[in-house]
XYZ file of C-alpha atoms in Angstrom:
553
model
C -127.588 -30.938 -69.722
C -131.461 -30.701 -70.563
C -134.192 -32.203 -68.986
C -134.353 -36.069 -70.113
C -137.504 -36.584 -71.949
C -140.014 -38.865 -69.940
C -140.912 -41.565 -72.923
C -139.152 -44.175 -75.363
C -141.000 -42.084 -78.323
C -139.602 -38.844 -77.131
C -135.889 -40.144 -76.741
C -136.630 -41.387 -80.332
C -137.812 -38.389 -81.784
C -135.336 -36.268 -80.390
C -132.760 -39.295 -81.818
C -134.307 -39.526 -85.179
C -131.690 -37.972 -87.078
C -128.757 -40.125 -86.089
C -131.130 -42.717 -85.891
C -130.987 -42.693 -90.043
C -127.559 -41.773 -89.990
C -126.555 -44.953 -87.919
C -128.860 -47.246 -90.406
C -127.866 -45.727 -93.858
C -124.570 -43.739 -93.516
C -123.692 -41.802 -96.662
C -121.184 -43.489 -99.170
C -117.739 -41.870 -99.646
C -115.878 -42.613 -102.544
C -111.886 -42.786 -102.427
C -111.232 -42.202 -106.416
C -113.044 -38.995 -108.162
C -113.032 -40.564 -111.559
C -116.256 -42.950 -111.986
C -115.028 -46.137 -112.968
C -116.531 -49.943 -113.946
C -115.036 -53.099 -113.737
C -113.443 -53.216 -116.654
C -111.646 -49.663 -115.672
C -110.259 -51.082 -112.737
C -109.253 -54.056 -114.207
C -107.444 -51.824 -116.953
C -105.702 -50.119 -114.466
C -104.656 -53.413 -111.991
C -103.150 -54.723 -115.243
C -100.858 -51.775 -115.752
C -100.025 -51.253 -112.777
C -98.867 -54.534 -111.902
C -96.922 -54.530 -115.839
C -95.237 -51.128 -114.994
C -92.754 -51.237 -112.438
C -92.139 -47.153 -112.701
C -95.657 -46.798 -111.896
C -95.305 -49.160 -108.898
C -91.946 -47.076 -107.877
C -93.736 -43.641 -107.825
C -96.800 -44.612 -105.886
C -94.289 -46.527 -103.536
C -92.214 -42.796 -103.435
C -95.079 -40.649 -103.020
C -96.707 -43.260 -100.427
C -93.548 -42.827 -98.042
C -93.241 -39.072 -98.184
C -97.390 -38.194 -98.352
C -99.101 -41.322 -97.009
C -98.011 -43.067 -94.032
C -101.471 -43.965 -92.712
C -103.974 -44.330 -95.775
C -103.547 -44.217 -99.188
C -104.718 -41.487 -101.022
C -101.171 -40.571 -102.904
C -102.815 -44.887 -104.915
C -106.004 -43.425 -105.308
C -104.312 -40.019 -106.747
C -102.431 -42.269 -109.271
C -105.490 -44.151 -109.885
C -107.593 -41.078 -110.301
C -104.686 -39.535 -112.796
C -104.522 -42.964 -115.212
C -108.006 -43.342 -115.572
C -108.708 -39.230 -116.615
C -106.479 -39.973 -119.327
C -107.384 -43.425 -120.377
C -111.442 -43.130 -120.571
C -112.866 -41.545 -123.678
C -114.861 -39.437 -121.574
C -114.113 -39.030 -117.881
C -116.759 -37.792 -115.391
C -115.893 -37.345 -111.888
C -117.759 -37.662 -108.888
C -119.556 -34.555 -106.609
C -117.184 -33.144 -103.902
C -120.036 -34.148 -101.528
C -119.788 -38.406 -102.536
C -115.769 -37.925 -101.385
C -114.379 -38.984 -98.722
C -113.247 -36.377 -96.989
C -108.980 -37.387 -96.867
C -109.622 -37.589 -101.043
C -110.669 -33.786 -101.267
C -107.303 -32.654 -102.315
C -107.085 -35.369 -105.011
C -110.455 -34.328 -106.571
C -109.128 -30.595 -106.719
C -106.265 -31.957 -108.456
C -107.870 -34.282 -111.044
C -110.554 -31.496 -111.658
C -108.038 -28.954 -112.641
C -106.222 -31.316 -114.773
C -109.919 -32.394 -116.858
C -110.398 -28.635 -116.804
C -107.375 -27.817 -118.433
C -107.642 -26.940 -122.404
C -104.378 -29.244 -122.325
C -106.223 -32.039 -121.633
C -108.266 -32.627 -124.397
C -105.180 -32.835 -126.471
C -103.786 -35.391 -123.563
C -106.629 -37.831 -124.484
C -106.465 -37.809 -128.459
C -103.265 -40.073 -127.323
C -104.242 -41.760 -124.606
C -107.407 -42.629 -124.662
C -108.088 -45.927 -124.676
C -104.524 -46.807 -124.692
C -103.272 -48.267 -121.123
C -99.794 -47.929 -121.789
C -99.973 -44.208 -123.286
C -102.093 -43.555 -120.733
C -99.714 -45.026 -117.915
C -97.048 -42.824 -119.407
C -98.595 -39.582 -119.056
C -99.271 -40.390 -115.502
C -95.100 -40.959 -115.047
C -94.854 -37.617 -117.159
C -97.109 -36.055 -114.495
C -95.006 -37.353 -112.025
C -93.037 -34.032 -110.811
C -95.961 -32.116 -111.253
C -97.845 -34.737 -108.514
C -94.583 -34.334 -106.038
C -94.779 -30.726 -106.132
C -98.894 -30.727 -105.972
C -98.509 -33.094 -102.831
C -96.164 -31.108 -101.695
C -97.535 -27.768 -101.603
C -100.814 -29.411 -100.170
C -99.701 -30.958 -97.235
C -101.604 -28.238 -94.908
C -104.766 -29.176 -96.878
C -104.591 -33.043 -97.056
C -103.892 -32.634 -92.719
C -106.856 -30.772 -92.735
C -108.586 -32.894 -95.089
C -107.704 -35.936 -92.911
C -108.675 -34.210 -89.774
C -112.129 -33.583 -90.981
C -112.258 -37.100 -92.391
C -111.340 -38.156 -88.197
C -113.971 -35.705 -87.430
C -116.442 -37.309 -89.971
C -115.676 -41.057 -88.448
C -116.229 -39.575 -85.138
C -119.552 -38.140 -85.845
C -120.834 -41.543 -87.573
C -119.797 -43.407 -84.405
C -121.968 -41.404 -82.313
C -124.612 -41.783 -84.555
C -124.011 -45.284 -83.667
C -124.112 -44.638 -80.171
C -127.372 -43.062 -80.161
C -128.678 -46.268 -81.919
C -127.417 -48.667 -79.832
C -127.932 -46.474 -76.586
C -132.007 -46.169 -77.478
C -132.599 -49.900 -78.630
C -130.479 -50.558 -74.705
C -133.037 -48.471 -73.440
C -135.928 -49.871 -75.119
C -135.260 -53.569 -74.323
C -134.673 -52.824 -70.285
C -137.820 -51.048 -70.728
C -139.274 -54.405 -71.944
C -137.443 -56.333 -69.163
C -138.841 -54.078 -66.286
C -142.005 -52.497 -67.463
C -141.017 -49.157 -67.413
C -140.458 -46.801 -64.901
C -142.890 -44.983 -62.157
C -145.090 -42.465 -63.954
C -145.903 -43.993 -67.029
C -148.818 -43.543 -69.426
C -150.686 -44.074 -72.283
C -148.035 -41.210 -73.973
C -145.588 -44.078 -74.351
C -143.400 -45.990 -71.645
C -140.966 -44.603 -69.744
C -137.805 -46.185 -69.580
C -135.537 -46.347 -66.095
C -133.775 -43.228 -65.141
C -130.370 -44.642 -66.150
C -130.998 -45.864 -69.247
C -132.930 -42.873 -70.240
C -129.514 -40.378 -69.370
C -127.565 -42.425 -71.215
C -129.624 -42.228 -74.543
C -129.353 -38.028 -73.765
C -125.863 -38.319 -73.495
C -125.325 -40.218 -76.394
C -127.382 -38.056 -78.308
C -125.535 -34.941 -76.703
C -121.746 -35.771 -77.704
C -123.338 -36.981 -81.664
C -124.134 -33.344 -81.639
C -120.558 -32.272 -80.532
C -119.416 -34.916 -82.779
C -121.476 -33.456 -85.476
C -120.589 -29.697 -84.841
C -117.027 -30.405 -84.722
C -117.230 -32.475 -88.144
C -118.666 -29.114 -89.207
C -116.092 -27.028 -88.332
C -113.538 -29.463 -89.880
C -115.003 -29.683 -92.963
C -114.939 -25.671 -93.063
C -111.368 -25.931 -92.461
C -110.750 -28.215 -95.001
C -112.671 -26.172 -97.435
C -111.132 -23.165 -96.928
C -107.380 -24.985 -96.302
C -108.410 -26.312 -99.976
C -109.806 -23.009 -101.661
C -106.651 -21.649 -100.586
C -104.442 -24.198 -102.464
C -106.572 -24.153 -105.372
C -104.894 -21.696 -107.484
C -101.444 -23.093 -107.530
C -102.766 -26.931 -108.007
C -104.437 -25.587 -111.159
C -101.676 -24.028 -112.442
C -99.189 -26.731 -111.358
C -101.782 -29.043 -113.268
C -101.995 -27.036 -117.131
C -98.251 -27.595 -116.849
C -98.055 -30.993 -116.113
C -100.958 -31.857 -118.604
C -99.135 -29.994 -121.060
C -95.851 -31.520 -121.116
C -97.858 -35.145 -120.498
C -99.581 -34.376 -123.647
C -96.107 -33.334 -125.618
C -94.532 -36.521 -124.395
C -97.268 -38.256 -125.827
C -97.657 -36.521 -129.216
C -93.780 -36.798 -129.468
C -93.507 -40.631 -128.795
C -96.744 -41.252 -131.236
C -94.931 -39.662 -134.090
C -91.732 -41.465 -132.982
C -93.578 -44.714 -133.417
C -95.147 -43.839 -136.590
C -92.135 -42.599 -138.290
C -90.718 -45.862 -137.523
C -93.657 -47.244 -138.884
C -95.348 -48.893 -135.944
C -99.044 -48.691 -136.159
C -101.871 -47.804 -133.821
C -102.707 -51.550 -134.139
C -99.324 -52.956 -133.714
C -98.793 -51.154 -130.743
C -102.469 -52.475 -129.631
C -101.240 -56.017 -129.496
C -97.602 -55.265 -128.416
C -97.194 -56.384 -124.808
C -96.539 -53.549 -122.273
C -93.225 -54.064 -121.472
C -91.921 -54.919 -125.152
C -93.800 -51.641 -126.078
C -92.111 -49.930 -123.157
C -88.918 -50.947 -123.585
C -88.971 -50.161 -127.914
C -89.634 -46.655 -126.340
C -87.089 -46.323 -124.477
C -84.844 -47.481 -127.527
C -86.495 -44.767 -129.923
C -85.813 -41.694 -127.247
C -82.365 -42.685 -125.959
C -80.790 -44.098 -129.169
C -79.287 -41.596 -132.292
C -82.592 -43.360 -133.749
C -84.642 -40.375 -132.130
C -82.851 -37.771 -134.401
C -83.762 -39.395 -137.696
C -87.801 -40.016 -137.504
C -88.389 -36.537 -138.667
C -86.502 -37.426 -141.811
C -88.227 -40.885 -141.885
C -91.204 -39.576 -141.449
C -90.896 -37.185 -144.243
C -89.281 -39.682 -146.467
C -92.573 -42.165 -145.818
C -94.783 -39.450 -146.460
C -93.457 -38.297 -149.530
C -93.470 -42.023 -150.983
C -96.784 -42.720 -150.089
C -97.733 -39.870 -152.314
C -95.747 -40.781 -154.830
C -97.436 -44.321 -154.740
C -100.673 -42.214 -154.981
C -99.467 -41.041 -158.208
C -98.844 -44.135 -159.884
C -101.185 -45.735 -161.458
C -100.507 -49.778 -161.994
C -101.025 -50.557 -165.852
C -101.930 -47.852 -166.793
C -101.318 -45.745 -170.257
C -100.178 -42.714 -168.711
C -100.184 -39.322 -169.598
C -101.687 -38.189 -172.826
C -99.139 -36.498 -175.252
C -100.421 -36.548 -178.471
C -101.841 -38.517 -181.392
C -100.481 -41.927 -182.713
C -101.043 -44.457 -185.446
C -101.859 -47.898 -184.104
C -104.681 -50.888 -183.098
C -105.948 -49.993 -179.633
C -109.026 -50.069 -179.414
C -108.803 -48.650 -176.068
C -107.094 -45.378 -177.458
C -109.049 -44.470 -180.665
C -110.231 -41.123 -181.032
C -113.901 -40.514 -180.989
C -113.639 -39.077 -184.249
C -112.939 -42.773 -185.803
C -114.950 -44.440 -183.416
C -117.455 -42.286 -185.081
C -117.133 -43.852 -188.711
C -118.412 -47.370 -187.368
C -122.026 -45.181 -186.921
C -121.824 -45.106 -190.469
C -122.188 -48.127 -192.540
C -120.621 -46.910 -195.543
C -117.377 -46.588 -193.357
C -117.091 -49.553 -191.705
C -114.838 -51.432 -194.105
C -112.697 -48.351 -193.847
C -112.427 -48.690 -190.074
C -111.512 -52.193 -190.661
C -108.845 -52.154 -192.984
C -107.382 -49.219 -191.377
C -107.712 -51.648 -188.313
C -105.927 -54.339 -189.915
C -102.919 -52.016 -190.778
C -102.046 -50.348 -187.482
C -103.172 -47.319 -189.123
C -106.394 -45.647 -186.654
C -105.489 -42.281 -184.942
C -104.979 -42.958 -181.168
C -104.388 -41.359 -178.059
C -100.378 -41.096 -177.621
C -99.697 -41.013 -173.460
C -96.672 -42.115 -172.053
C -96.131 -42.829 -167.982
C -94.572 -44.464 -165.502
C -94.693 -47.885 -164.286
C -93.370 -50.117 -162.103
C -91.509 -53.343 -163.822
C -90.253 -55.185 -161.066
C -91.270 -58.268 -159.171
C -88.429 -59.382 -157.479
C -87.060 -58.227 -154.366
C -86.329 -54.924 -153.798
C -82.429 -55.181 -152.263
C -81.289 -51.584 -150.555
C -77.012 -51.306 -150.417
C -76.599 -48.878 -148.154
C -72.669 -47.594 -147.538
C -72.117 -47.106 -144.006
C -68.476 -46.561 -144.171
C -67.007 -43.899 -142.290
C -67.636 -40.640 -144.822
C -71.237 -41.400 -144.682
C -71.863 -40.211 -141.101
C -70.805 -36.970 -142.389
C -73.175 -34.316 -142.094
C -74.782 -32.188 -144.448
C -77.281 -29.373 -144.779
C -79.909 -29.176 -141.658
C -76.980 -31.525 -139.409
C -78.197 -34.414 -141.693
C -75.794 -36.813 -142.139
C -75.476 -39.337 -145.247
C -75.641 -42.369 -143.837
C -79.533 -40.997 -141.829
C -80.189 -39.806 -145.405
C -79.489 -43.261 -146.929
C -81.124 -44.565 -144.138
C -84.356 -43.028 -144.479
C -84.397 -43.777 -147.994
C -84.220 -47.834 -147.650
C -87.054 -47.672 -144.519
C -89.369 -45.469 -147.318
C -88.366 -49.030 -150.261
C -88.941 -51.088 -147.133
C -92.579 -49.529 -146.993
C -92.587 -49.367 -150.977
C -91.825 -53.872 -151.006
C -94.464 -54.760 -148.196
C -96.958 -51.877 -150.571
C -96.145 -54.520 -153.737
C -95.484 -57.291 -151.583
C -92.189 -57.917 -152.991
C -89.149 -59.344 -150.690
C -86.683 -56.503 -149.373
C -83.262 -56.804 -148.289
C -81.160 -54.145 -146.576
C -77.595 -54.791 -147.008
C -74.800 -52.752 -145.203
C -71.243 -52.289 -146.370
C -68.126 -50.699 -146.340
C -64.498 -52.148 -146.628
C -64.353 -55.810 -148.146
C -64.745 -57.939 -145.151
C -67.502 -55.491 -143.506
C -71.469 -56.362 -144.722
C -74.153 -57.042 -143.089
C -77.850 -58.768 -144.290
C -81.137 -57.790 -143.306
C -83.743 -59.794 -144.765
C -87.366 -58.833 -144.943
C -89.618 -61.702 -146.845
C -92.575 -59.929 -148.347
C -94.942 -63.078 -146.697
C -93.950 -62.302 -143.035
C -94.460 -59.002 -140.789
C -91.510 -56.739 -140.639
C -89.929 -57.131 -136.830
C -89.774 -53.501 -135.674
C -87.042 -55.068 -133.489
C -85.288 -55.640 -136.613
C -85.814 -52.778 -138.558
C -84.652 -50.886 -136.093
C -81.461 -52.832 -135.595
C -80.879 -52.253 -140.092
C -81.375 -48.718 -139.109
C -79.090 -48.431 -136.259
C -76.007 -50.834 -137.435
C -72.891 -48.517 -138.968
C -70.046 -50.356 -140.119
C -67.432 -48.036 -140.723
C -64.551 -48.269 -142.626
C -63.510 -47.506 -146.397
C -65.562 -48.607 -149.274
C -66.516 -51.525 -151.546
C -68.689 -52.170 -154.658
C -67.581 -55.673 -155.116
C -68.526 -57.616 -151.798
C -72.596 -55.871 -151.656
C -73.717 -56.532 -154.931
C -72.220 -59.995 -154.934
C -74.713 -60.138 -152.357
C -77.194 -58.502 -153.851
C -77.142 -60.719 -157.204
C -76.450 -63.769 -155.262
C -79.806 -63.232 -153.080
C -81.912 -62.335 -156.562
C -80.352 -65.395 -158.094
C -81.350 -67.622 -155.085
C -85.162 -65.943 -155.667
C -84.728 -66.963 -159.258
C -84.092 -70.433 -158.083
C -86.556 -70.897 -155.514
C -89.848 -69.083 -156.975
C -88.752 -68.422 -160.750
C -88.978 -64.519 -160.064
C -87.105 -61.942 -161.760
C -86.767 -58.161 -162.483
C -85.377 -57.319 -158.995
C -84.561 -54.030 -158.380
C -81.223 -53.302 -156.896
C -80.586 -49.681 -155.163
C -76.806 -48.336 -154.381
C -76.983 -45.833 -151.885
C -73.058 -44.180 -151.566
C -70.843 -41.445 -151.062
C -67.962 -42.853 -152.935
C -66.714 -44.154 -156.013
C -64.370 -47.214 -155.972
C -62.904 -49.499 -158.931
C -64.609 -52.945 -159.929
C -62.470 -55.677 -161.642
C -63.030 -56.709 -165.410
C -63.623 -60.161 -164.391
C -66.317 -59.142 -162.199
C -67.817 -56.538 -164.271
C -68.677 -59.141 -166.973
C -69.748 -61.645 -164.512
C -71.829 -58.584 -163.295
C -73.080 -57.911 -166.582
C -74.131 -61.586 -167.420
C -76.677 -61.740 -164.131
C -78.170 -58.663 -164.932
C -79.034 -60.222 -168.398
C -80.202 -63.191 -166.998
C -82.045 -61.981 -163.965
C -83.368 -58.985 -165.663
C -82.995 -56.918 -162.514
C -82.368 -53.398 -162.533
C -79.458 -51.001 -160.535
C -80.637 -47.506 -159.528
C -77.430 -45.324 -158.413
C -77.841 -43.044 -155.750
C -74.765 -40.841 -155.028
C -74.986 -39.001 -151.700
C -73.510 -35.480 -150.637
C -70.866 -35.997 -153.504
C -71.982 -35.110 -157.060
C -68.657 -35.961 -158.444
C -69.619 -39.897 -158.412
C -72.608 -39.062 -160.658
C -70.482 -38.073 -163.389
C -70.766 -39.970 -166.351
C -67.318 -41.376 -166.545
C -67.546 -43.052 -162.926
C -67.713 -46.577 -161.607
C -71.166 -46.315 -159.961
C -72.788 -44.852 -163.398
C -71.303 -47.834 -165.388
C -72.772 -50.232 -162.577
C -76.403 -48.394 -162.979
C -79.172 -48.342 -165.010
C -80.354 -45.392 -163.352
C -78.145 -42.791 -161.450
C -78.656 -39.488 -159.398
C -76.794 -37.339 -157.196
C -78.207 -36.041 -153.949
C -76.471 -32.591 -152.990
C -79.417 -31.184 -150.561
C -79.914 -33.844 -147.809
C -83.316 -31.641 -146.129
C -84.925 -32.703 -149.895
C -86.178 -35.863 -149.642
C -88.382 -35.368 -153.072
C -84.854 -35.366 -154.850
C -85.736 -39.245 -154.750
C -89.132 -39.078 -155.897
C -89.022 -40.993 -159.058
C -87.508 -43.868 -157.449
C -91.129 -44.770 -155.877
C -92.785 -44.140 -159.126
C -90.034 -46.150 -161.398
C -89.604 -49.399 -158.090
């Protein structure tokens, strides 16, 4: 042990540094993701709605955590990187030393050229967000895992730190001791206008104080190092452990966004959906046979919103040719030319009068109907037959009615999805045109098979019966009926003419759609007398073979 210096003002010089430690100790931060208010808040709320999120920090807190809880922060760290638009993390040197493994960990997953395709889903979105930290969550376990040397050492040199801050402490409180009994006695023999001299005992125990802060501090030093280097070591395989855990976050992401949208759920629907209803319609789309289809939806909805591109409402259509008529609309230029000339205008007139000026001919497509669009769908047990691509006819019918769903709430027109098979099998789905479609309930139309043999009779009953009560109600007509089958099966006379009669009187129209089995197209069958309009379907991976139905409905 030195000599102890004589004077208070020595003792303090020679204390100055932990003097400032003591009075303004450096602030470590638990998280490495800066955060607000709001953030937190964010993240509170989800973590109290998701009770996976609570199970895995539970997990990981028993295996990696028994005495602090960095394995939360981790978690907290993870959700926020993907749910901020743009994430900046803190310095190494604002951490806390125990959280240096986690900011190794959430730096190589911002660094990763995966993540940037993580956050075009999740930012912003809590719940997506949430979910690629559960995705994540094997990728943590084996992170944690392989770490554990570097989070001891981490949590050594955060002791080490604690210990060093405390003797900073000491020093302070030691030297102020030593000033007051300086105060109380007047010093100590010896002392002069250099500054008083405080009593022998109080004076050693400032130097020891001041000696073990420096121990304290040299062995905080020497943990850190260890840390480090315990840290630079792990480094490679966290990074590495982190691209492939971003990666498949980011595919479960991308491939539950498209699920939702080929379903048609919205950005903003799922916005306002509550976290557990949108959890748990999740769930449904990945574990149900619903999963296989949204490709084909999607496709389906894609193609008919092009299709409703095309068409033009009211339009004249495409030009063809040259008529005779009194459009003003559709005369030539040349005979819009002869009113310039005075001496013709009596012409003009007269031909006017007659029908007889040269117009544009054009002929197109529009839609006629107002009424509700009404999709039979045959779910007996042919149609879950597959076809080309492992398609089978009923997801091919299926797809089809979702794509007139989205055609009705486009018009705002009523749609019904009705499902049959034998006689005593149908089922209603009703979809008014003035209220949001449930997804709960689409999804339930898109997921119900029947089975059994076939009927005509029993679904378009239905069908006219529900277009008759519109009739009734709000004086619309010119429905449009769809049959979407694999089979052909006999009608009765009776019923045929009363058949006959409604369609008269309603004015609604019956587009035949024969699926997988070209042989109940033919002209001579039961479904082409029913229809207006009738098409076979051999190739079930071409959805444009039902183009013209969106153009024509």
């Amino acid at each position: 042990m030195g000599e102890t210096p004589g004077t208070l003002d020595e003792l303090a010089r020679r204390a100055g540094k932990w003097l400032s430690l003591s009075a303004a100790p450096p602030e470590r931060h638990t998280t490495a993701v800066i955060a607000d208010r709001f953030d937190r808040i964010t993240w509170r709320d989800t973590y109290e709605q998701s009770a996976a999120l609570r199970e895995l920090a539970e997990e990981l807190n028993e295996r990696h955590d028994r005495t602090r809880h960095h394995t939360t922060d981790l978690l907290t760290d993870v959700f926020l990187a993907a749910y901020k638009v743009n994430p900046r993390l803190r310095e190494r040197a604002e951490m806390d030393p125990s959280r240096l493994v986690n900011h190794q960990v959430i730096t190589s997953l911002v660094e990763s050229r995966e993540f940037a395709e993580l956050r075009r889903e999740t930012a912003g979105d809590p719940y997506a967000a949430a979910m690629a930290v559960l995705a994540q969550a094997t990728a943590l376990r084996r992170m944690l895992e392989a770490t554990r040397g570097a989070q001891d050492k981490a949590e050594q040199a955060r002791k080490a730190q604690q210990d060093a801050e405390h003797a900073a402490t000491a020093v302070a409180e030691t030297l102020q001791q030593a000033a007051d009994e300086t105060d109380r006695t007047g010093g100590a023999e010896g002392a002069d206008e250099d500054g008083a001299v405080p009593p022998p005992p109080a004076a050693d125990a400032v130097q020891h104080t001041i000696e073990a802060a420096e121990a304290s501090e040299a062995a905080a030093r020497q943990a850190a190092q260890a840390a480090t280097q315990a840290l630079a070591a792990a480094a490679p395989g966290i990074r590495i452990a982190a691209r492939n855990a971003v990666s498949k976050a980011a595919e479960g992401a991308r491939a539950e966004a498209a699920l939702m949208r080929a379903w048609g759920v919205g950005p903003g629907e799922l916005e306002r959906m509550p976290f557990g209803q949108r959890a748990r319609l999740a769930e449904r789309l990945r574990t149900s046979r619903l999963a296989e289809r949204a490709e084909l939806i999607g496709r389906f909805r894609q193609m008919a919103d092009g299709e409703r591109a095309r068409k033009v409402e009211n339009a004249t259509g495409e030009l063809v040719g040259v008529t005779l008529g009194n459009d003003l609309s559709r005369v030539i230029p040349s005979e819009l030319a002869n009113l310039g000339l005075p001496a013709l205008r009596a012409v003009f007139a007269a031909r006017y009068a007659a029908g007889e000026l040269m117009l544009y001919d054009s002929q197109g497509e529009q839609a006629t109907g107002r009424g509700a669009i009404i999709a039979c769908v045959d779910t007996s047990h042919s149609m879950y037959e597959a076809g080309p691509g492992g398609i089978t006819r009923e997801a091919w019918a299926k797809a089809c009615a979702l794509a007139l769903l989205d055609q009705a709430r486009h018009a705002r027109r009523d749609f019904v999805g009705i499902l049959f098979s034998a006689a005593d099998r149908l089922k209603v789905f009703r979809f008014p045109a003035d209220r949001p479609a449930d997804v709960a309930h689409v999804l339930d139309f898109a997921e119900t098979f029947l089975g059994g043999g076939t009927s005509y009779q029993r679904p378009l009953s239905a069908a006219g019966g529900l277009l008759e009560e519109e009739f009734n109600d709000a004086a619309r007509m010119r429905g449009d009926i769809v049959m979407l089958t694999d089979d052909d099966c006999g009608v009765t006379e009776e019923w045929m003419r009363g058949w006959n009669e409604a369609k008269h009187r309603l004015g609604f129209r019956v587009f035949g759609v024969a699926i997988g089995a070209p042989r109940v197209a033919e002209t001579d069958s039961v479904l082409d007398a029913l229809c207006d309009n009738l098409r076979a379907i051999e190739d079930l991976t071409d959805v444009h073979a039902a183009a013209d139905l969106f153009r024509v409905i």
